[in-house]
Short mmCIF file of C-alpha atoms in Angstrom, two decimals:
data_model
loop_
_atom_site.label_atom_id
_atom_site.label_comp_id
_atom_site.label_asym_id
_atom_site.label_seq_id
_atom_site.Cartn_x
_atom_site.Cartn_y
_atom_site.Cartn_z
CA MET A 1 83.55 92.39 53.63
CA SER A 2 85.32 91.70 50.36
CA GLY A 3 88.35 89.41 50.40
CA SER A 4 90.95 92.15 50.41
CA VAL A 5 89.10 94.24 52.98
CA ARG A 6 88.85 91.12 55.14
CA HIS A 7 92.55 90.55 54.67
CA ASN A 8 93.39 94.09 55.74
CA PHE A 9 91.08 93.79 58.69
CA ASP A 10 92.65 90.52 59.80
CA GLN A 11 96.03 92.14 59.52
CA ALA A 12 94.88 95.08 61.63
CA LEU A 13 93.51 92.68 64.26
CA GLU A 14 96.77 90.78 64.33
CA GLU A 15 98.75 94.01 64.75
CA LEU A 16 96.44 94.90 67.58
CA GLN A 17 97.07 91.63 69.38
CA LYS A 18 100.80 92.02 68.89
CA ASP A 19 100.70 95.45 70.47
CA ILE A 20 98.64 94.17 73.38
CA LEU A 21 101.27 91.47 73.93
CA ARG A 22 104.00 94.08 73.70
CA MET A 23 102.19 96.18 76.29
CA GLY A 24 101.80 93.04 78.40
CA SER A 25 105.49 92.29 78.35
CA MET A 26 106.31 95.88 79.33
CA VAL A 27 103.91 95.49 82.24
CA GLU A 28 105.44 92.16 83.29
CA THR A 29 108.88 93.75 83.30
CA ALA A 30 107.57 96.60 85.43
CA ILE A 31 106.25 94.19 88.06
CA VAL A 32 109.49 92.23 88.22
CA LYS A 33 111.72 95.27 88.32
CA ALA A 34 109.58 97.07 90.89
CA VAL A 35 109.82 94.24 93.39
CA GLU A 36 113.47 93.63 92.60
CA SER A 37 114.23 97.31 93.18
CA LEU A 38 112.55 96.96 96.55
CA ALA A 39 114.50 93.85 97.54
CA ARG A 40 117.81 95.38 96.47
CA GLN A 41 116.93 98.93 97.54
CA ASP A 42 117.95 99.90 94.04
CA VAL A 43 116.76 103.47 93.56
CA LYS A 44 117.91 103.65 89.95
CA MET A 45 115.91 100.59 89.00
CA ALA A 46 112.86 101.95 90.81
CA GLN A 47 113.17 105.19 88.90
CA GLU A 48 113.28 103.26 85.62
CA VAL A 49 109.98 101.64 86.48
CA ILE A 50 108.44 105.01 87.31
CA ASP A 51 109.77 106.64 84.16
CA GLY A 52 108.73 103.67 82.05
CA ASP A 53 105.10 104.05 83.09
CA GLU A 54 104.63 106.89 80.66
CA ALA A 55 105.51 104.71 77.67
CA ILE A 56 102.96 102.15 78.85
CA ASP A 57 100.29 104.83 79.24
CA GLN A 58 101.15 106.10 75.78
CA LEU A 59 100.86 102.66 74.24
CA GLU A 60 97.51 102.15 75.94
CA LYS A 61 96.17 105.32 74.39
CA GLU A 62 97.51 104.38 70.97
CA ILE A 63 95.91 100.94 71.11
CA ASP A 64 92.69 102.46 72.40
CA ASP A 65 92.55 104.96 69.54
CA ARG A 66 93.30 102.22 67.06
CA CYS A 67 90.51 100.01 68.40
CA MET A 68 87.98 102.81 68.17
CA LYS A 69 89.13 103.66 64.66
CA LEU A 70 88.86 100.03 63.59
CA ILE A 71 85.33 99.87 64.92
CA ALA A 72 84.37 103.15 63.28
CA THR A 73 85.87 102.54 59.86
CA GLN A 74 85.50 98.77 59.44
CA GLN A 75 82.22 98.27 61.22
CA PRO A 76 83.23 94.78 62.23
CA ILE A 77 80.74 91.97 62.68
CA ALA A 78 79.86 90.46 66.05
CA GLY A 79 82.84 88.13 66.60
CA ASP A 80 85.44 90.63 65.46
CA LEU A 81 83.78 93.36 67.44
CA ARG A 82 83.87 91.28 70.59
CA LYS A 83 87.56 90.63 70.08
CA ILE A 84 88.24 94.35 69.77
CA GLY A 85 85.99 95.06 72.75
CA ALA A 86 87.96 92.56 74.82
CA GLY A 87 91.19 94.23 73.73
CA LEU A 88 89.85 97.62 74.82
CA LYS A 89 89.31 96.25 78.32
CA ILE A 90 92.53 94.30 78.57
CA ILE A 91 94.60 97.42 78.02
CA VAL A 92 92.77 99.21 80.83
CA ASP A 93 93.67 96.39 83.22
CA LEU A 94 97.24 96.34 81.96
CA GLU A 95 97.54 100.05 82.50
CA ARG A 96 96.28 99.72 86.07
CA ILE A 97 98.74 96.89 86.70
CA ALA A 98 101.55 99.15 85.52
CA ASP A 99 100.29 101.85 87.88
CA HIS A 100 100.57 99.43 90.77
CA ALA A 101 104.10 98.47 89.71
CA THR A 102 104.87 102.19 89.81
CA ASP A 103 103.30 102.40 93.26
CA ILE A 104 105.69 99.68 94.40
CA ALA A 105 108.69 101.43 92.85
CA LYS A 106 107.72 104.59 94.73
CA VAL A 107 107.86 102.62 97.96
CA THR A 108 111.45 101.68 97.06
CA LEU A 109 112.29 105.36 96.81
CA ARG A 110 110.65 106.12 100.13
CA MET A 111 112.50 103.32 101.92
CA ALA A 112 115.84 103.90 100.23
CA ASN A 113 117.56 105.37 103.25
CA GLN A 114 116.47 102.86 105.84
CA PRO A 115 118.02 99.44 106.33
CA LEU A 116 115.43 96.78 105.51
CA ILE A 117 113.94 95.45 108.71
CA LYS A 118 113.39 92.04 107.28
CA PRO A 119 113.64 90.12 104.08
CA LEU A 120 110.46 90.74 102.15
CA ILE A 121 108.69 87.64 103.48
CA ASP A 122 106.50 86.25 100.68
CA ILE A 123 106.35 89.46 98.67
CA PRO A 124 108.76 88.25 95.95
CA LYS A 125 106.74 85.05 95.64
CA MET A 126 103.56 87.08 95.21
CA ALA A 127 105.27 89.12 92.50
CA LYS A 128 106.37 86.03 90.61
CA LEU A 129 102.85 84.61 90.65
CA ALA A 130 101.40 87.93 89.56
CA GLN A 131 103.80 88.15 86.65
CA GLU A 132 102.99 84.59 85.58
CA GLU A 133 99.29 85.30 85.83
CA VAL A 134 99.60 88.34 83.56
CA ARG A 135 101.55 86.36 80.99
CA GLY A 136 99.16 83.41 81.15
CA VAL A 137 95.97 85.37 80.62
CA LEU A 138 97.45 87.29 77.70
CA ASP A 139 98.56 84.02 76.10
CA ALA A 140 95.04 82.76 76.64
CA TYR A 141 93.65 85.88 74.94
CA VAL A 142 95.81 85.52 71.87
CA ARG A 143 95.21 81.78 71.56
CA GLY A 144 91.54 82.01 72.48
CA ASP A 145 92.26 79.35 75.10
CA VAL A 146 89.52 79.24 77.75
CA GLU A 147 91.12 76.41 79.71
CA LEU A 148 94.40 78.26 79.96
CA ALA A 149 92.54 81.35 81.16
CA LYS A 150 90.79 79.37 83.90
CA GLU A 151 93.90 77.50 84.93
CA THR A 152 95.99 80.67 85.07
CA CYS A 153 93.50 82.52 87.21
CA LYS A 154 93.96 79.90 89.94
CA LYS A 155 97.24 81.65 90.65
CA ASP A 156 95.16 84.51 91.97
CA ASP A 157 93.86 82.33 94.82
CA GLU A 158 97.44 81.62 95.81
CA ILE A 159 98.30 85.32 95.62
CA ASP A 160 95.33 86.09 97.89
CA ARG A 161 96.45 83.44 100.35
CA LEU A 162 99.98 84.85 100.47
CA TYR A 163 98.57 88.34 100.88
CA ARG A 164 96.75 87.33 104.04
CA LEU A 165 99.89 85.64 105.37
CA VAL A 166 102.06 88.67 104.64
CA PHE A 167 99.49 90.97 106.19
CA ASP A 168 99.35 89.04 109.46
CA GLU A 169 103.09 88.67 109.60
CA LEU A 170 103.70 92.38 109.09
CA VAL A 171 101.20 93.34 111.77
CA GLU A 172 102.98 90.98 114.13
CA ILE A 173 106.36 92.51 113.29
CA MET A 174 104.99 95.98 114.00
CA GLN A 175 103.48 94.93 117.28
CA LYS A 176 106.72 93.38 118.44
CA ASP A 177 108.82 96.36 117.45
CA PRO A 178 107.04 99.68 116.90
CA SER A 179 110.15 101.17 115.32
CA THR A 180 109.32 99.08 112.27
CA ILE A 181 105.88 100.60 111.81
CA THR A 182 106.59 103.03 108.99
CA GLN A 183 108.45 100.51 106.93
CA ALA A 184 106.09 97.64 107.62
CA THR A 185 103.20 99.88 106.63
CA HIS A 186 104.83 100.52 103.27
CA LEU A 187 105.34 96.80 102.79
CA LEU A 188 101.69 96.19 103.64
CA PHE A 189 100.79 98.41 100.73
CA VAL A 190 103.23 96.64 98.44
CA ALA A 191 101.52 93.35 99.27
CA ARG A 192 98.16 94.94 98.62
CA TYR A 193 99.33 96.29 95.24
CA LEU A 194 100.41 92.80 94.23
CA GLU A 195 97.08 91.44 95.35
CA ARG A 196 95.36 94.04 93.16
CA ILE A 197 97.59 93.15 90.23
CA GLY A 198 96.35 89.58 90.60
CA ASP A 199 92.77 90.84 90.51
CA HIS A 200 93.39 92.81 87.33
CA ALA A 201 94.97 89.76 85.69
CA THR A 202 91.91 87.79 86.72
CA ASN A 203 89.70 90.44 85.11
CA ILE A 204 91.61 89.84 81.89
CA GLY A 205 91.11 86.10 82.25
CA GLU A 206 87.37 86.60 82.74
CA GLY A 207 87.33 88.77 79.63
CA VAL A 208 88.92 85.96 77.63
CA ILE A 209 86.32 83.49 78.88
CA TYR A 210 83.52 85.89 77.99
CA LEU A 211 85.02 86.52 74.58
CA GLU A 212 85.25 82.84 73.76
CA THR A 213 82.15 81.46 75.45
CA GLY A 214 79.82 84.42 75.94
CA GLU A 215 79.69 83.49 79.60
CA ARG A 216 80.38 85.83 82.48
CA GLU A 217 82.43 84.17 85.17
CA ASP A 218 83.41 85.77 88.40
CA LEU A 219 86.75 84.29 89.33
CA ASN A 220 87.52 87.02 91.85
CA ARG A 221 85.30 85.63 94.60
CA MET B 5 70.71 106.68 59.25
CA SER B 6 67.11 107.40 58.32
CA GLY B 7 65.10 109.71 60.56
CA SER B 8 63.33 106.98 62.48
CA VAL B 9 66.48 104.88 62.90
CA ARG B 10 68.21 108.00 64.18
CA HIS B 11 65.35 108.60 66.57
CA ASN B 12 65.57 105.05 67.91
CA PHE B 13 69.30 105.35 68.24
CA ASP B 14 69.05 108.62 70.13
CA GLN B 15 66.56 107.01 72.44
CA ALA B 16 68.89 104.08 73.02
CA LEU B 17 71.75 106.47 73.80
CA GLU B 18 69.57 108.38 76.22
CA GLU B 19 68.54 105.17 77.98
CA LEU B 20 72.19 104.28 78.22
CA GLN B 21 73.08 107.54 79.89
CA LYS B 22 70.20 107.16 82.29
CA ASP B 23 71.43 103.74 83.29
CA ILE B 24 74.96 105.02 83.76
CA LEU B 25 73.58 107.73 86.06
CA ARG B 26 71.57 105.11 87.91
CA MET B 27 74.70 103.02 88.36
CA GLY B 28 76.51 106.17 89.48
CA SER B 29 73.97 106.93 92.15
CA MET B 30 74.13 103.33 93.43
CA VAL B 31 77.90 103.72 93.65
CA GLU B 32 77.63 107.06 95.47
CA THR B 33 75.31 105.49 98.01
CA ALA B 34 77.76 102.63 98.50
CA ILE B 35 80.61 105.06 99.31
CA VAL B 36 78.51 107.03 101.79
CA LYS B 37 77.09 103.98 103.52
CA ALA B 38 80.42 102.18 103.69
CA VAL B 39 82.11 105.02 105.55
CA GLU B 40 79.04 105.64 107.69
CA SER B 41 78.96 101.95 108.65
CA LEU B 42 82.57 102.31 109.71
CA ALA B 43 81.98 105.44 111.79
CA ARG B 44 78.95 103.91 113.52
CA GLN B 45 80.33 100.37 113.59
CA ASP B 46 77.07 99.37 112.00
CA VAL B 47 77.52 95.81 110.79
CA LYS B 48 74.10 95.63 109.20
CA MET B 49 74.75 98.69 107.08
CA ALA B 50 78.14 97.32 106.05
CA GLN B 51 76.53 94.07 104.99
CA GLU B 52 74.05 96.00 102.85
CA VAL B 53 76.92 97.62 101.00
CA ILE B 54 78.57 94.24 100.44
CA ASP B 55 75.36 92.60 99.27
CA GLY B 56 74.51 95.57 97.07
CA ASP B 57 77.73 95.19 95.12
CA GLU B 58 76.26 92.33 93.12
CA ALA B 59 73.48 94.50 91.74
CA ILE B 60 76.06 97.07 90.66
CA ASP B 61 78.17 94.39 88.96
CA GLN B 62 75.05 93.10 87.25
CA LEU B 63 74.11 96.54 86.00
CA GLU B 64 77.63 97.05 84.67
CA LYS B 65 77.40 93.87 82.65
CA GLU B 66 73.97 94.80 81.30
CA ILE B 67 75.16 98.23 80.22
CA ASP B 68 78.30 96.72 78.72
CA ASP B 69 76.29 94.21 76.69
CA ARG B 70 73.95 96.94 75.57
CA CYS B 71 76.83 99.15 74.41
CA MET B 72 78.39 96.36 72.40
CA LYS B 73 75.02 95.50 70.87
CA LEU B 74 74.42 99.13 69.94
CA ILE B 75 77.79 99.27 68.24
CA ALA B 76 77.24 95.99 66.43
CA THR B 77 73.72 96.59 65.21
CA GLN B 78 73.66 100.35 64.64
CA GLN B 79 77.22 100.85 63.44
CA PRO B 80 77.24 104.35 64.85
CA ILE B 81 79.24 107.16 63.32
CA ALA B 82 82.32 108.66 64.97
CA GLY B 83 80.71 111.00 67.50
CA ASP B 84 78.11 108.50 68.64
CA LEU B 85 80.69 105.77 68.79
CA ARG B 86 82.92 107.86 71.00
CA LYS B 87 80.03 108.53 73.35
CA ILE B 88 79.36 104.81 73.66
CA GLY B 89 83.08 104.12 74.04
CA ALA B 90 83.26 106.63 76.88
CA GLY B 91 80.27 104.95 78.51
CA LEU B 92 81.98 101.57 78.29
CA LYS B 93 84.91 102.94 80.25
CA ILE B 94 82.90 104.90 82.78
CA ILE B 95 81.10 101.78 83.93
CA VAL B 96 84.42 100.00 84.51
CA ASP B 97 85.56 102.83 86.78
CA LEU B 98 82.21 102.88 88.56
CA GLU B 99 82.42 99.17 89.15
CA ARG B 100 85.89 99.51 90.64
CA ILE B 101 84.68 102.34 92.87
CA ALA B 102 81.92 100.08 94.14
CA ASP B 103 84.51 97.38 94.83
CA HIS B 104 86.45 99.82 96.98
CA ALA B 105 83.27 100.77 98.86
CA THR B 106 82.82 97.06 99.49
CA ASP B 107 86.43 96.85 100.70
CA ILE B 108 85.64 99.59 103.20
CA ALA B 109 82.47 97.83 104.35
CA LYS B 110 84.51 94.69 104.94
CA VAL B 111 86.80 96.66 107.23
CA THR B 112 83.70 97.62 109.24
CA LEU B 113 82.94 93.93 109.72
CA ARG B 114 86.50 93.18 110.76
CA MET B 115 86.56 96.01 113.32
CA ALA B 116 83.07 95.41 114.65
CA ASN B 117 84.11 93.95 117.96
CA GLN B 118 86.75 96.47 118.90
CA PRO B 119 86.07 99.90 120.36
CA LEU B 120 87.22 102.55 117.88
CA ILE B 121 90.57 103.90 118.95
CA LYS B 122 89.89 107.28 117.57
CA PRO B 123 87.36 109.18 115.57
CA LEU B 124 88.10 108.57 111.94
CA ILE B 125 90.27 111.67 111.52
CA ASP B 126 89.69 113.04 108.02
CA ILE B 127 88.31 109.83 106.54
CA PRO B 128 84.67 111.03 106.48
CA LYS B 129 85.82 114.23 104.78
CA MET B 130 87.66 112.19 102.15
CA ALA B 131 84.51 110.14 101.59
CA LYS B 132 82.37 113.23 101.10
CA LEU B 133 84.80 114.65 98.55
CA ALA B 134 84.98 111.32 96.73
CA GLN B 135 81.21 111.08 96.53
CA GLU B 136 80.97 114.64 95.21
CA GLU B 137 83.66 113.93 92.65
CA VAL B 138 81.78 110.89 91.34
CA ARG B 139 78.57 112.86 91.04
CA GLY B 140 80.31 115.80 89.38
CA VAL B 141 82.08 113.84 86.67
CA LEU B 142 78.93 111.92 85.79
CA ASP B 143 77.01 115.17 85.51
CA ALA B 144 79.79 116.43 83.28
CA TYR B 145 79.47 113.31 81.11
CA VAL B 146 75.74 113.66 80.61
CA ARG B 147 75.92 117.40 79.96
CA GLY B 148 79.11 117.16 77.91
CA ASP B 149 80.53 119.86 80.18
CA VAL B 150 84.34 119.97 79.98
CA GLU B 151 84.67 122.81 82.47
CA LEU B 152 82.63 120.95 85.06
CA ALA B 153 84.79 117.86 84.52
CA LYS B 154 87.99 119.85 85.08
CA GLU B 155 86.63 121.72 88.06
CA THR B 156 85.32 118.56 89.70
CA CYS B 157 88.60 116.72 89.33
CA LYS B 158 90.27 119.34 91.51
CA LYS B 159 88.58 117.61 94.41
CA ASP B 160 90.95 114.73 93.78
CA ASP B 161 93.93 116.92 94.76
CA GLU B 162 92.23 117.65 98.04
CA ILE B 163 91.53 113.95 98.57
CA ASP B 164 95.20 113.18 97.93
CA ARG B 165 96.25 115.84 100.40
CA LEU B 166 93.95 114.44 103.08
CA TYR B 167 95.21 110.94 102.33
CA ARG B 168 98.77 111.97 103.14
CA LEU B 169 97.61 113.67 106.34
CA VAL B 170 95.62 110.63 107.45
CA PHE B 171 98.50 108.33 106.62
CA ASP B 172 100.99 110.28 108.73
CA GLU B 173 98.56 110.65 111.57
CA LEU B 174 97.78 106.93 111.68
CA VAL B 175 101.45 105.99 111.66
CA GLU B 176 101.98 108.37 114.57
CA ILE B 177 99.08 106.82 116.49
CA MET B 178 100.53 103.34 115.96
CA GLN B 179 103.97 104.42 117.07
CA LYS B 180 102.62 105.98 120.24
CA ASP B 181 100.48 103.01 121.13
CA PRO B 182 101.28 99.68 119.47
CA SER B 183 98.01 98.19 120.67
CA THR B 184 96.33 100.28 117.98
CA ILE B 185 98.32 98.73 115.14
CA THR B 186 95.76 96.30 113.75
CA GLN B 187 92.98 98.83 113.74
CA ALA B 188 95.10 101.68 112.45
CA THR B 189 96.33 99.44 109.66
CA HIS B 190 92.75 98.78 108.59
CA LEU B 191 92.05 102.51 108.63
CA LEU B 192 95.14 103.11 106.50
CA PHE B 193 93.61 100.88 103.89
CA VAL B 194 90.28 102.64 104.12
CA ALA B 195 92.03 105.93 103.42
CA ARG B 196 93.84 104.34 100.50
CA TYR B 197 90.56 102.99 99.08
CA LEU B 198 89.08 106.46 99.18
CA GLU B 199 92.15 107.83 97.49
CA ARG B 200 91.72 105.23 94.74
CA ILE B 201 88.05 106.11 94.40
CA GLY B 202 89.15 109.68 93.74
CA ASP B 203 91.52 108.41 91.04
CA HIS B 204 88.77 106.43 89.35
CA ALA B 205 86.48 109.46 89.39
CA THR B 206 89.32 111.45 87.83
CA ASN B 207 89.62 108.78 85.12
CA ILE B 208 85.97 109.38 84.35
CA GLY B 209 86.57 113.12 84.21
CA GLU B 210 89.47 112.61 81.79
CA GLY B 211 87.22 110.43 79.66
CA VAL B 212 84.66 113.23 79.46
CA ILE B 213 87.33 115.71 78.39
CA TYR B 214 88.58 113.31 75.73
CA LEU B 215 85.07 112.66 74.53
CA GLU B 216 84.29 116.34 74.15
CA THR B 217 87.63 117.74 73.01
CA GLY B 218 89.60 114.76 71.64
CA GLU B 219 92.38 115.72 74.03
CA ARG B 220 94.01 113.39 76.49
CA GLU B 221 94.57 115.09 79.81
CA ASP B 222 96.30 113.49 82.72
CA LEU B 223 94.71 114.98 85.80
CA ASN B 224 96.06 112.26 88.07
CA ARG B 225 99.59 113.66 88.27
#
């Protein structure tokens, strides 16, 4: 590449990373608002999350198109190509995370007319960890920071642990009082969505490690 | 590209598609065996599904590396690049489908010591549709057949419909007899995994449509 082509390419890459971060922060907000809407039984907030999903999907497609165009027109060399390839995968995971936030918001709508049987146990804690994990792995991507990626993905173990706790607790609640079954079932799914969000964030973290070291780690086991 | 380079490239693309089909058929088998292991409470079969997941993950990584190498070394033109890009995404969805088959197999292990409360309602039917959808969209990818992709993704609507039926039925079973709660909860998740498998297959179908027409369709709504 000539100097000015290189410059333009670097600029395009930087724009790309900015947009991935922007998508990431939209996704973080979706997680937080989804669980908050559930805790407060706030139907309006839940609807915002659901409506907002389209903008996230749209941004994913834009970034995706841009990546493919960059590859096609600039024919980047190995390192640059890997960075774009990692970006292509990150946005897929982000989009799936947003879908799960939407799933949670839909549970809020379904439970809107019933008094909450119970505070949400450790569900808000799971959500906070999930949000932090998403932010951490995206920071790690932008900074190329393998240690940060590894450290952040440890949050996923904690999310998994809380998931098992929540699961057992909800089953117990149902067994004690069968009138809670419908609602507890919905909450079981909410916990599972958060657990999946953690897995997707971990996928992103693994992608960062692969990008920087060429090594495939499996942090999800 | 010169004639012989083109020839080599075409061969590499063909190999790639073959491997994607091979991965697809491994994934199909995993779905079928997972649900069969559940119906028969066959722990050995479930364990095979769980152990087999590693080979699928491995194949995904191989294909992924190969795609990136093809892009880097051959610098393919737009149409070829899009085909490789579509392949990159298909294998992610296939890998996630295999993960869900593994999730189902793990439920088999967890329920191994309890007599089944009930035949599995429409779960086997959901599994059959999901398997057919996976096969159909991969056929559509290899043939570049947009109509087949669209037609196949209609199965996902039927899977969604069955999911809602199964969900309601399981909640009813739990309410009638709280001793069934743990098991019914596990089956709820199995139904949800199958529903997600349908979504992933639909993602693949959408990818085929985008590859062939340049149009983004959202068949998941």
